[in-house]
PDB file of C-alpha atoms in Angstrom:
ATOM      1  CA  UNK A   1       0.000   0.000   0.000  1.00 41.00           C
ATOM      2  CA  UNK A   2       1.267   3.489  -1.379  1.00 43.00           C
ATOM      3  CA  UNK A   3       1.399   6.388   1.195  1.00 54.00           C
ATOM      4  CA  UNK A   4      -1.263   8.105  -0.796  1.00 61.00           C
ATOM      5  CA  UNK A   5      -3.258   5.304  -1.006  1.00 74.00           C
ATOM      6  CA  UNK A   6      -6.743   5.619   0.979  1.00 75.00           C
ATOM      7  CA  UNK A   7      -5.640   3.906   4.465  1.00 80.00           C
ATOM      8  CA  UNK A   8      -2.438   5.889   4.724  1.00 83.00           C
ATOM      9  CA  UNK A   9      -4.352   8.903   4.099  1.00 82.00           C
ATOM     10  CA  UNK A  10      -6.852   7.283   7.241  1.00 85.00           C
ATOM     11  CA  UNK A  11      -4.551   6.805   9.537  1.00 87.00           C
ATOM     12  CA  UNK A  12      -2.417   9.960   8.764  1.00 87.00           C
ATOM     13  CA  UNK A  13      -5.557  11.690   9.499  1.00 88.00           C
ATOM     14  CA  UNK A  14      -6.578  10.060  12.744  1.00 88.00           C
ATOM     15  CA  UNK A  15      -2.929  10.506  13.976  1.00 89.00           C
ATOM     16  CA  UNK A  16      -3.250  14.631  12.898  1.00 88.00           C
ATOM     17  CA  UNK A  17      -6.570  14.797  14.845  1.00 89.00           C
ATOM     18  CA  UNK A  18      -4.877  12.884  18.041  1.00 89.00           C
ATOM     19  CA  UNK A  19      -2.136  15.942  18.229  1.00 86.00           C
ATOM     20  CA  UNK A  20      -5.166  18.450  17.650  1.00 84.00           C
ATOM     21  CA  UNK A  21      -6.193  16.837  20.741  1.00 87.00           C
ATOM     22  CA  UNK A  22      -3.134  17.442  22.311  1.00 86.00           C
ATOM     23  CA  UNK A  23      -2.590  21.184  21.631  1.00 79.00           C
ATOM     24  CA  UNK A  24      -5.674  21.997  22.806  1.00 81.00           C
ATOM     25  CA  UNK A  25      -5.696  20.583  25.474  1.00 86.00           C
ATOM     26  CA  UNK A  26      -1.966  22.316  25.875  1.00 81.00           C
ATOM     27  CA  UNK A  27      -3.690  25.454  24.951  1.00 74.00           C
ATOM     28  CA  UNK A  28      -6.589  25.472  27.173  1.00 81.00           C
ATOM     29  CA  UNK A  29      -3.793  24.182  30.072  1.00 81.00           C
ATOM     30  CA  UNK A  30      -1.231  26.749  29.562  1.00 72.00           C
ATOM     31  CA  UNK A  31      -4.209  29.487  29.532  1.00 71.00           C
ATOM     32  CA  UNK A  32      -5.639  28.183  32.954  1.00 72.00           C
ATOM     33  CA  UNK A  33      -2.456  28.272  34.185  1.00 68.00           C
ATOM     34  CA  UNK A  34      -1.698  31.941  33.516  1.00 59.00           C
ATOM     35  CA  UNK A  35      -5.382  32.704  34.453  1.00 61.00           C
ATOM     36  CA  UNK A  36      -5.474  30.513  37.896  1.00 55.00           C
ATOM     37  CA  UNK A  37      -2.436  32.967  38.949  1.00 52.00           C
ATOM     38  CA  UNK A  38      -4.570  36.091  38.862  1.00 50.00           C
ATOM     39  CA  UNK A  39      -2.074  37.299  36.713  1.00 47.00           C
ATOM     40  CA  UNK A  40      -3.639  37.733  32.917  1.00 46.00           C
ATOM     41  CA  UNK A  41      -7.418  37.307  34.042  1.00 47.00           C
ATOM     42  CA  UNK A  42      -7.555  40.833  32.169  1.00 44.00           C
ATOM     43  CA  UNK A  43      -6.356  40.178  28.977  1.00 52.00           C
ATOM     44  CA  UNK A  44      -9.241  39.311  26.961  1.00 58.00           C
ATOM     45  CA  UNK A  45      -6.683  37.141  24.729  1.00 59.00           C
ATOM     46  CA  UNK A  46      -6.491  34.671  26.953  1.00 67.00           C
ATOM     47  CA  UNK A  47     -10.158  33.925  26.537  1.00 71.00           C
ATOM     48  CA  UNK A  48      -9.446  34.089  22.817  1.00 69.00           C
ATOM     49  CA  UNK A  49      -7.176  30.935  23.676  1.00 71.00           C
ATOM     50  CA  UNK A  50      -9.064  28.950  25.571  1.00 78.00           C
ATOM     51  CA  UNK A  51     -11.946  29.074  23.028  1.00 79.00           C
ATOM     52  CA  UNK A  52      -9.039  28.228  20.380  1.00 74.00           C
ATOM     53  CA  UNK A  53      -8.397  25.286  22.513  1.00 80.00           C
ATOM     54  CA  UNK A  54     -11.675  24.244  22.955  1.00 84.00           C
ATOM     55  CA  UNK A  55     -12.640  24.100  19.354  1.00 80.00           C
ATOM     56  CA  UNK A  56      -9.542  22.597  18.080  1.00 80.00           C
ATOM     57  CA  UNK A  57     -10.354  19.526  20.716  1.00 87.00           C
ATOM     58  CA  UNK A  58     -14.085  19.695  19.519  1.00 87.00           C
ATOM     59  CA  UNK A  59     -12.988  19.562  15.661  1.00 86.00           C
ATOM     60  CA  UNK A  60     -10.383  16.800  16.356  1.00 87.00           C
ATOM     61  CA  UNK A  61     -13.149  14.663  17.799  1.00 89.00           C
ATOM     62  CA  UNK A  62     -15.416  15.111  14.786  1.00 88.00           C
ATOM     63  CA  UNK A  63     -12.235  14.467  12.513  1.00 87.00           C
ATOM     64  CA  UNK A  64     -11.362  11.496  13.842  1.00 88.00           C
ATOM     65  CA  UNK A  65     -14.644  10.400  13.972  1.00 90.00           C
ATOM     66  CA  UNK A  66     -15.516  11.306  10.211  1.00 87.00           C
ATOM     67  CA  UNK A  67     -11.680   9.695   9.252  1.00 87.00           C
ATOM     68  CA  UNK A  68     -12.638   6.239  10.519  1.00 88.00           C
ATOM     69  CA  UNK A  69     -16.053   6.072   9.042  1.00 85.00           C
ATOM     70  CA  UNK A  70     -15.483   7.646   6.212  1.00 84.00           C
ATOM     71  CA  UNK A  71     -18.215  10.252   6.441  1.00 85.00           C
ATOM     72  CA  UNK A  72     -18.485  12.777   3.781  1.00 87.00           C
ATOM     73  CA  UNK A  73     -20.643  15.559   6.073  1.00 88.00           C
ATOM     74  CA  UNK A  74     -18.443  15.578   8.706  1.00 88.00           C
ATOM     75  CA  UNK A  75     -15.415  15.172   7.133  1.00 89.00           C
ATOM     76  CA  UNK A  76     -16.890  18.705   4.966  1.00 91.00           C
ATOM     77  CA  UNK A  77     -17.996  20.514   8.553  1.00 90.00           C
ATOM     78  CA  UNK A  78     -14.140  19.087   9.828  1.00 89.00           C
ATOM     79  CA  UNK A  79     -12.685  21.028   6.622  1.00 90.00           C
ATOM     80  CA  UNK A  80     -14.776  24.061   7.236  1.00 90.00           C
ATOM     81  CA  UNK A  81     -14.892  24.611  10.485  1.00 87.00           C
ATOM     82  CA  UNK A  82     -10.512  23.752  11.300  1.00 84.00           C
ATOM     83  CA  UNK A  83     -10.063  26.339   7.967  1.00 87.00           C
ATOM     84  CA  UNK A  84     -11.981  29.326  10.651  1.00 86.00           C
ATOM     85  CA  UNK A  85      -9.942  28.043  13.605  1.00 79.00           C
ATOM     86  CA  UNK A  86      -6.667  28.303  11.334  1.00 85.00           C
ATOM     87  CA  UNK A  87      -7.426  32.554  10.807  1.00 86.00           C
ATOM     88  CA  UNK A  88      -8.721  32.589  14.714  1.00 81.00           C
ATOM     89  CA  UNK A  89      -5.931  31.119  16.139  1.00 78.00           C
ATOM     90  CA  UNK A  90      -3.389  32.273  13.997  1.00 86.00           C
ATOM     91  CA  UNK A  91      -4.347  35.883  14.742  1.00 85.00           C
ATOM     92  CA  UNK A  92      -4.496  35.072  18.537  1.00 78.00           C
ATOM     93  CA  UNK A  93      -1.373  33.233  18.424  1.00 82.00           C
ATOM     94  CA  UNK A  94       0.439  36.340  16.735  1.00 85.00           C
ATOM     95  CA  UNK A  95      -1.338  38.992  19.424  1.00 80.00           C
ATOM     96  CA  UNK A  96       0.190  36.653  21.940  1.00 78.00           C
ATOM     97  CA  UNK A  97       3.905  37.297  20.789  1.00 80.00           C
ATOM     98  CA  UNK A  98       2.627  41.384  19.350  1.00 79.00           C
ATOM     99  CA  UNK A  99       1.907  42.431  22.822  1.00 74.00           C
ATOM    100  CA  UNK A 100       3.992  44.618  24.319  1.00 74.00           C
ATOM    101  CA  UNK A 101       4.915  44.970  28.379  1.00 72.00           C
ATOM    102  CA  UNK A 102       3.235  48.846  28.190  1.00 74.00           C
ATOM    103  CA  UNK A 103       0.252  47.386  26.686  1.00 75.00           C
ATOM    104  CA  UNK A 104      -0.082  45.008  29.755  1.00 74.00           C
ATOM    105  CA  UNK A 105       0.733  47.023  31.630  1.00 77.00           C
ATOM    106  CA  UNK A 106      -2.174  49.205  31.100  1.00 78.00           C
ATOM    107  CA  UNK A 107      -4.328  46.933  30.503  1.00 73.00           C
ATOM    108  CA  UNK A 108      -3.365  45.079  34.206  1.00 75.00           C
ATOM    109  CA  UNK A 109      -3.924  48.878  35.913  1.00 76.00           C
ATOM    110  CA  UNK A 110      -7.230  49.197  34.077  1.00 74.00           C
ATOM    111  CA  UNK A 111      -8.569  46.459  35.580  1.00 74.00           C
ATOM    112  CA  UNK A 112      -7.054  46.835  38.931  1.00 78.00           C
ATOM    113  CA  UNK A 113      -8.745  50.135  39.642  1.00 77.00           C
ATOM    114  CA  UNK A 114     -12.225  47.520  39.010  1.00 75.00           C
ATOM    115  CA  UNK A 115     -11.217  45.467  41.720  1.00 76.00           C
ATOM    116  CA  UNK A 116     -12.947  45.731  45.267  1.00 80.00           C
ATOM    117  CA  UNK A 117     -10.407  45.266  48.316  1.00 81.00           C
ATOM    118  CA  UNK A 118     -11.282  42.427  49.050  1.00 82.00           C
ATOM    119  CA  UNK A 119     -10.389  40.353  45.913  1.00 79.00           C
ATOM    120  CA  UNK A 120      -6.997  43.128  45.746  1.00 82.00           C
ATOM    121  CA  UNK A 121      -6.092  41.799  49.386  1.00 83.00           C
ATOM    122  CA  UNK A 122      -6.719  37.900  48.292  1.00 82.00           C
ATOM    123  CA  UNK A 123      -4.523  38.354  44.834  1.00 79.00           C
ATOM    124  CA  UNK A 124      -1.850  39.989  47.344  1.00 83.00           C
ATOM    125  CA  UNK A 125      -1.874  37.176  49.755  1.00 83.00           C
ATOM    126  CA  UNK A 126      -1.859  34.756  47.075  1.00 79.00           C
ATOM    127  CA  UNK A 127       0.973  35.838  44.756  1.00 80.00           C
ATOM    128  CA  UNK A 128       2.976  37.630  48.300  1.00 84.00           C
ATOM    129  CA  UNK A 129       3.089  41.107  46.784  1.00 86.00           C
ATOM    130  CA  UNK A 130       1.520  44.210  47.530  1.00 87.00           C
ATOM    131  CA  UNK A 131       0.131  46.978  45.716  1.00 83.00           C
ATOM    132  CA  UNK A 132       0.103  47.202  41.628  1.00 82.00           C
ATOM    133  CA  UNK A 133       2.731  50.026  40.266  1.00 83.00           C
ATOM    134  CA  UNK A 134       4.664  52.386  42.252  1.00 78.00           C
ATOM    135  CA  UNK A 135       4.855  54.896  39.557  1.00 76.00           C
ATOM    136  CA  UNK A 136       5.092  58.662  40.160  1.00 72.00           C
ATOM    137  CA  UNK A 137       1.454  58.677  38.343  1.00 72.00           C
ATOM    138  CA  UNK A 138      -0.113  56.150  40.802  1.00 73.00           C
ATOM    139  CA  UNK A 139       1.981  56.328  44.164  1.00 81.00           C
ATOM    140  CA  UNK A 140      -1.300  58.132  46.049  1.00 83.00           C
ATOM    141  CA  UNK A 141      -3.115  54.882  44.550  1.00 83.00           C
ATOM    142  CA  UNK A 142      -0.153  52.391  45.715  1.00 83.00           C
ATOM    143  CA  UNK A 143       0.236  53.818  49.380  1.00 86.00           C
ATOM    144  CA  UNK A 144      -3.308  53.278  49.921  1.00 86.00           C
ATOM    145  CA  UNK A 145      -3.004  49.500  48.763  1.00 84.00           C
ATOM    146  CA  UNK A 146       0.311  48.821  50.602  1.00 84.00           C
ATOM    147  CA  UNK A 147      -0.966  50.054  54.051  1.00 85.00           C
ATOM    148  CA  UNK A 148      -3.986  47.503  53.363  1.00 85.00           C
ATOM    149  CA  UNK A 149      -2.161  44.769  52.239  1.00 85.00           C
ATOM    150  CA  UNK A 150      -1.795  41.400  54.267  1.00 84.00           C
ATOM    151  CA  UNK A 151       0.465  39.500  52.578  1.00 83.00           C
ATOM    152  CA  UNK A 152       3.567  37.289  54.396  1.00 84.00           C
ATOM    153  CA  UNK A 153       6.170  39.615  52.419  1.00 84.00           C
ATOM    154  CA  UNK A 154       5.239  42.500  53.906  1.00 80.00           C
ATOM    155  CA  UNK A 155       6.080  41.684  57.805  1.00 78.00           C
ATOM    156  CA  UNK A 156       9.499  40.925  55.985  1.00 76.00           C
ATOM    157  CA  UNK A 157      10.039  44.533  54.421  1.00 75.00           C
ATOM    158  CA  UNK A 158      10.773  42.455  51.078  1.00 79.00           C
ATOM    159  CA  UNK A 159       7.312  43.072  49.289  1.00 83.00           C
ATOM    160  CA  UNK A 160       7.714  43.062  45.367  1.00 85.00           C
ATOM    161  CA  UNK A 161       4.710  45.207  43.470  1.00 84.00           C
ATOM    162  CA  UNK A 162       1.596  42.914  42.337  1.00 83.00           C
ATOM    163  CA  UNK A 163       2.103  44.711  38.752  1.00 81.00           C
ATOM    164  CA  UNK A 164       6.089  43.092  38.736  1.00 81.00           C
ATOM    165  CA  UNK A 165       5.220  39.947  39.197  1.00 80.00           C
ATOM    166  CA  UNK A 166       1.904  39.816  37.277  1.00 78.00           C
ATOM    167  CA  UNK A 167       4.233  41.158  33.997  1.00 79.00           C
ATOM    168  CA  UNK A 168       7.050  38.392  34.620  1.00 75.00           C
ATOM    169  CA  UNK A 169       4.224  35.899  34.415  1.00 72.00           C
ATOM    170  CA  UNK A 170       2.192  37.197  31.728  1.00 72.00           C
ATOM    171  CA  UNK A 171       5.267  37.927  29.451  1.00 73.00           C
ATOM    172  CA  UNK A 172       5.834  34.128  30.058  1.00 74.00           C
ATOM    173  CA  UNK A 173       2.517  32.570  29.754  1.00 72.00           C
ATOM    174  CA  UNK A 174       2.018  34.759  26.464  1.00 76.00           C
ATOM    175  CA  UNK A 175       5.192  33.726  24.932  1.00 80.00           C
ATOM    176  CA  UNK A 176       4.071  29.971  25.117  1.00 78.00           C
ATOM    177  CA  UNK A 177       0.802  30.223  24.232  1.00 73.00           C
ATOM    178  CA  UNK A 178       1.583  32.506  21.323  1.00 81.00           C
ATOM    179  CA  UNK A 179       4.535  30.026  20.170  1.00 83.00           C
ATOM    180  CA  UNK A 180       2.277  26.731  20.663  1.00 76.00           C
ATOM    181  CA  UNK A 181      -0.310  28.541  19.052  1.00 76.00           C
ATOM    182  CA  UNK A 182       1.305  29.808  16.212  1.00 83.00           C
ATOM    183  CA  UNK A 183       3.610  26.656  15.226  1.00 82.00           C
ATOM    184  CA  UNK A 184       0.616  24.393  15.158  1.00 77.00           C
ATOM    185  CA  UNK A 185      -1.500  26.512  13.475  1.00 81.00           C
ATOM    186  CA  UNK A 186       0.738  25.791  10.291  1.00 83.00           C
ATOM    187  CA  UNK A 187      -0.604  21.919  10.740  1.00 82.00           C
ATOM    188  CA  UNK A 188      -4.253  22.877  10.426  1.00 82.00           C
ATOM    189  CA  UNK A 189      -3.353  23.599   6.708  1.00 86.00           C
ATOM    190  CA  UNK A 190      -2.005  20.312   6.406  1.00 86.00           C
ATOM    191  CA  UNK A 191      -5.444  18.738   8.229  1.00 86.00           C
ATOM    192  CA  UNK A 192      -7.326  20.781   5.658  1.00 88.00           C
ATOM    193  CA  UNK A 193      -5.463  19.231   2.798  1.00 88.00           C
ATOM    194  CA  UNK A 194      -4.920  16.023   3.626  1.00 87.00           C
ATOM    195  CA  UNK A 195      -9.231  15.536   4.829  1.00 88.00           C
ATOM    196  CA  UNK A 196      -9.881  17.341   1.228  1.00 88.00           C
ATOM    197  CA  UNK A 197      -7.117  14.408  -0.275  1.00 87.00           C
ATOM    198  CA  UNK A 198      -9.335  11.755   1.741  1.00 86.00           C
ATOM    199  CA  UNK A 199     -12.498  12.835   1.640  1.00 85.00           C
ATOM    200  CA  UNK A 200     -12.797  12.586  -2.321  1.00 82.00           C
ATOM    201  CA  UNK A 201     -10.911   8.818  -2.198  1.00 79.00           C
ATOM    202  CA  UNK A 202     -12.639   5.803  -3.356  1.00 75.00           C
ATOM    203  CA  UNK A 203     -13.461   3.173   0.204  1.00 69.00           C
ATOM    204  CA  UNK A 204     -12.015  -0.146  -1.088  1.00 68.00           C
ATOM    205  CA  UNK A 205     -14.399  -1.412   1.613  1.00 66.00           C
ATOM    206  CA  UNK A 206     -17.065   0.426   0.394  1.00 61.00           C
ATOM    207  CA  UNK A 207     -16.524  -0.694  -3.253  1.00 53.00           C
ATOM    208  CA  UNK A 208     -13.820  -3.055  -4.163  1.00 52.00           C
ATOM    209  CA  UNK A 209     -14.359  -3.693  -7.480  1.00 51.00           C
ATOM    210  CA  UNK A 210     -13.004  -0.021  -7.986  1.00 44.00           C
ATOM    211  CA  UNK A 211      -9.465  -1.961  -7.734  1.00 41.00           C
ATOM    212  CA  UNK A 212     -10.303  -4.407  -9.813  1.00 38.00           C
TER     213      UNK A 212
END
């Protein structure tokens, strides 16, 4: 049996659809992880990648599913549907790596000034910083969330800003989702192809006599 021949093209697709499975679920990981620190709850892109993830594992189930039976509908939907998530995640995957530590910044001390006290005092005590920036612009703002602050660091005189070690996170969590994101977002062209290649082969199952 050639490589091009209808159960390579199968089982190539199946094993495409097992690694969609994987990078979202990478995806949706790496996003919860940055999230679950408190530290890019803000950034709407990370949303953006978590619904990536999410519909790349969706779309790999209904690939594989349509690759071992065969099935021209879904294996159309599968072509349709991964082409959209291509654009989407591509252009999340490049505002991951585009955005820059001043944009995060002010988006993280836009949504600070949103938070009530209470939820400020629990992201202090659970990342052990206090306060957001200490900039000349926002010290009056700072003072007031330092003398409120409860966190272990600060009986230690050793407190870092929230905003410092938010960034160092973000800048982190960004990089690797945009990198993920954007290598395997080259592949999804490939899954496009190669379900077009399969979709419009002949089932030897279905019909032998086509060999014949």
């Amino acid at each position: 049996m050639v490589c091009g021949g209808f159960a390579c093209s199968r089982n190539a697709l199946c094993a495409l659809n097992v690694v969609y499975v994987l990078v979202g679920l990478l995806l949706i990981g790496v996003a919860a992880w940055g999230k679950g620190f408190g530290i890019v709850s803000s950034l709407h892109i990370i949303g953006g990648v978590i619904a990536v993830g999410f519909f790349l594992l969706l779309i790999a189930i209904v690939g594989f599913i349509g690759a071992i039976n065969h099935h021209q509908v879904m294996l159309f939907f599968y072509i349709v549907i991964l082409g959209l998530v291509f654009a989407f995640q591509f252009g999340v995957s490049c505002s991951c790596l585009a955005l820059k530590a001043s944009k995060q910044e002010s988006l993280l001390s836009g949504a600070w000034k949103y938070l009530d006290p209470s939820t400020k005092n629990s992201l202090e005590n659970s990342i052990n910083c206090c306060g957001l920036f200490n900039h000349t612009d926002s010290v009056k703002e700072f003072r007031k969330d330092f003398a409120a602050c409860t966190a272990v660091c600060k009986t230690k005189n050793v407190c870092p800003t929230c905003g410092k070690v938010m960034m160092e996170h973000a800048g982190e969590a960004l990089k690797i989702l945009g990198g993920v994101g954007l290598f395997f977002s080259f592949t999804e062209v490939l899954g496009v192809w190669l379900a077009m290649r399969y979709r419009n082969q002949k089932d030897p199952r279905a019909n032998p006599s086509a060999f014949l």
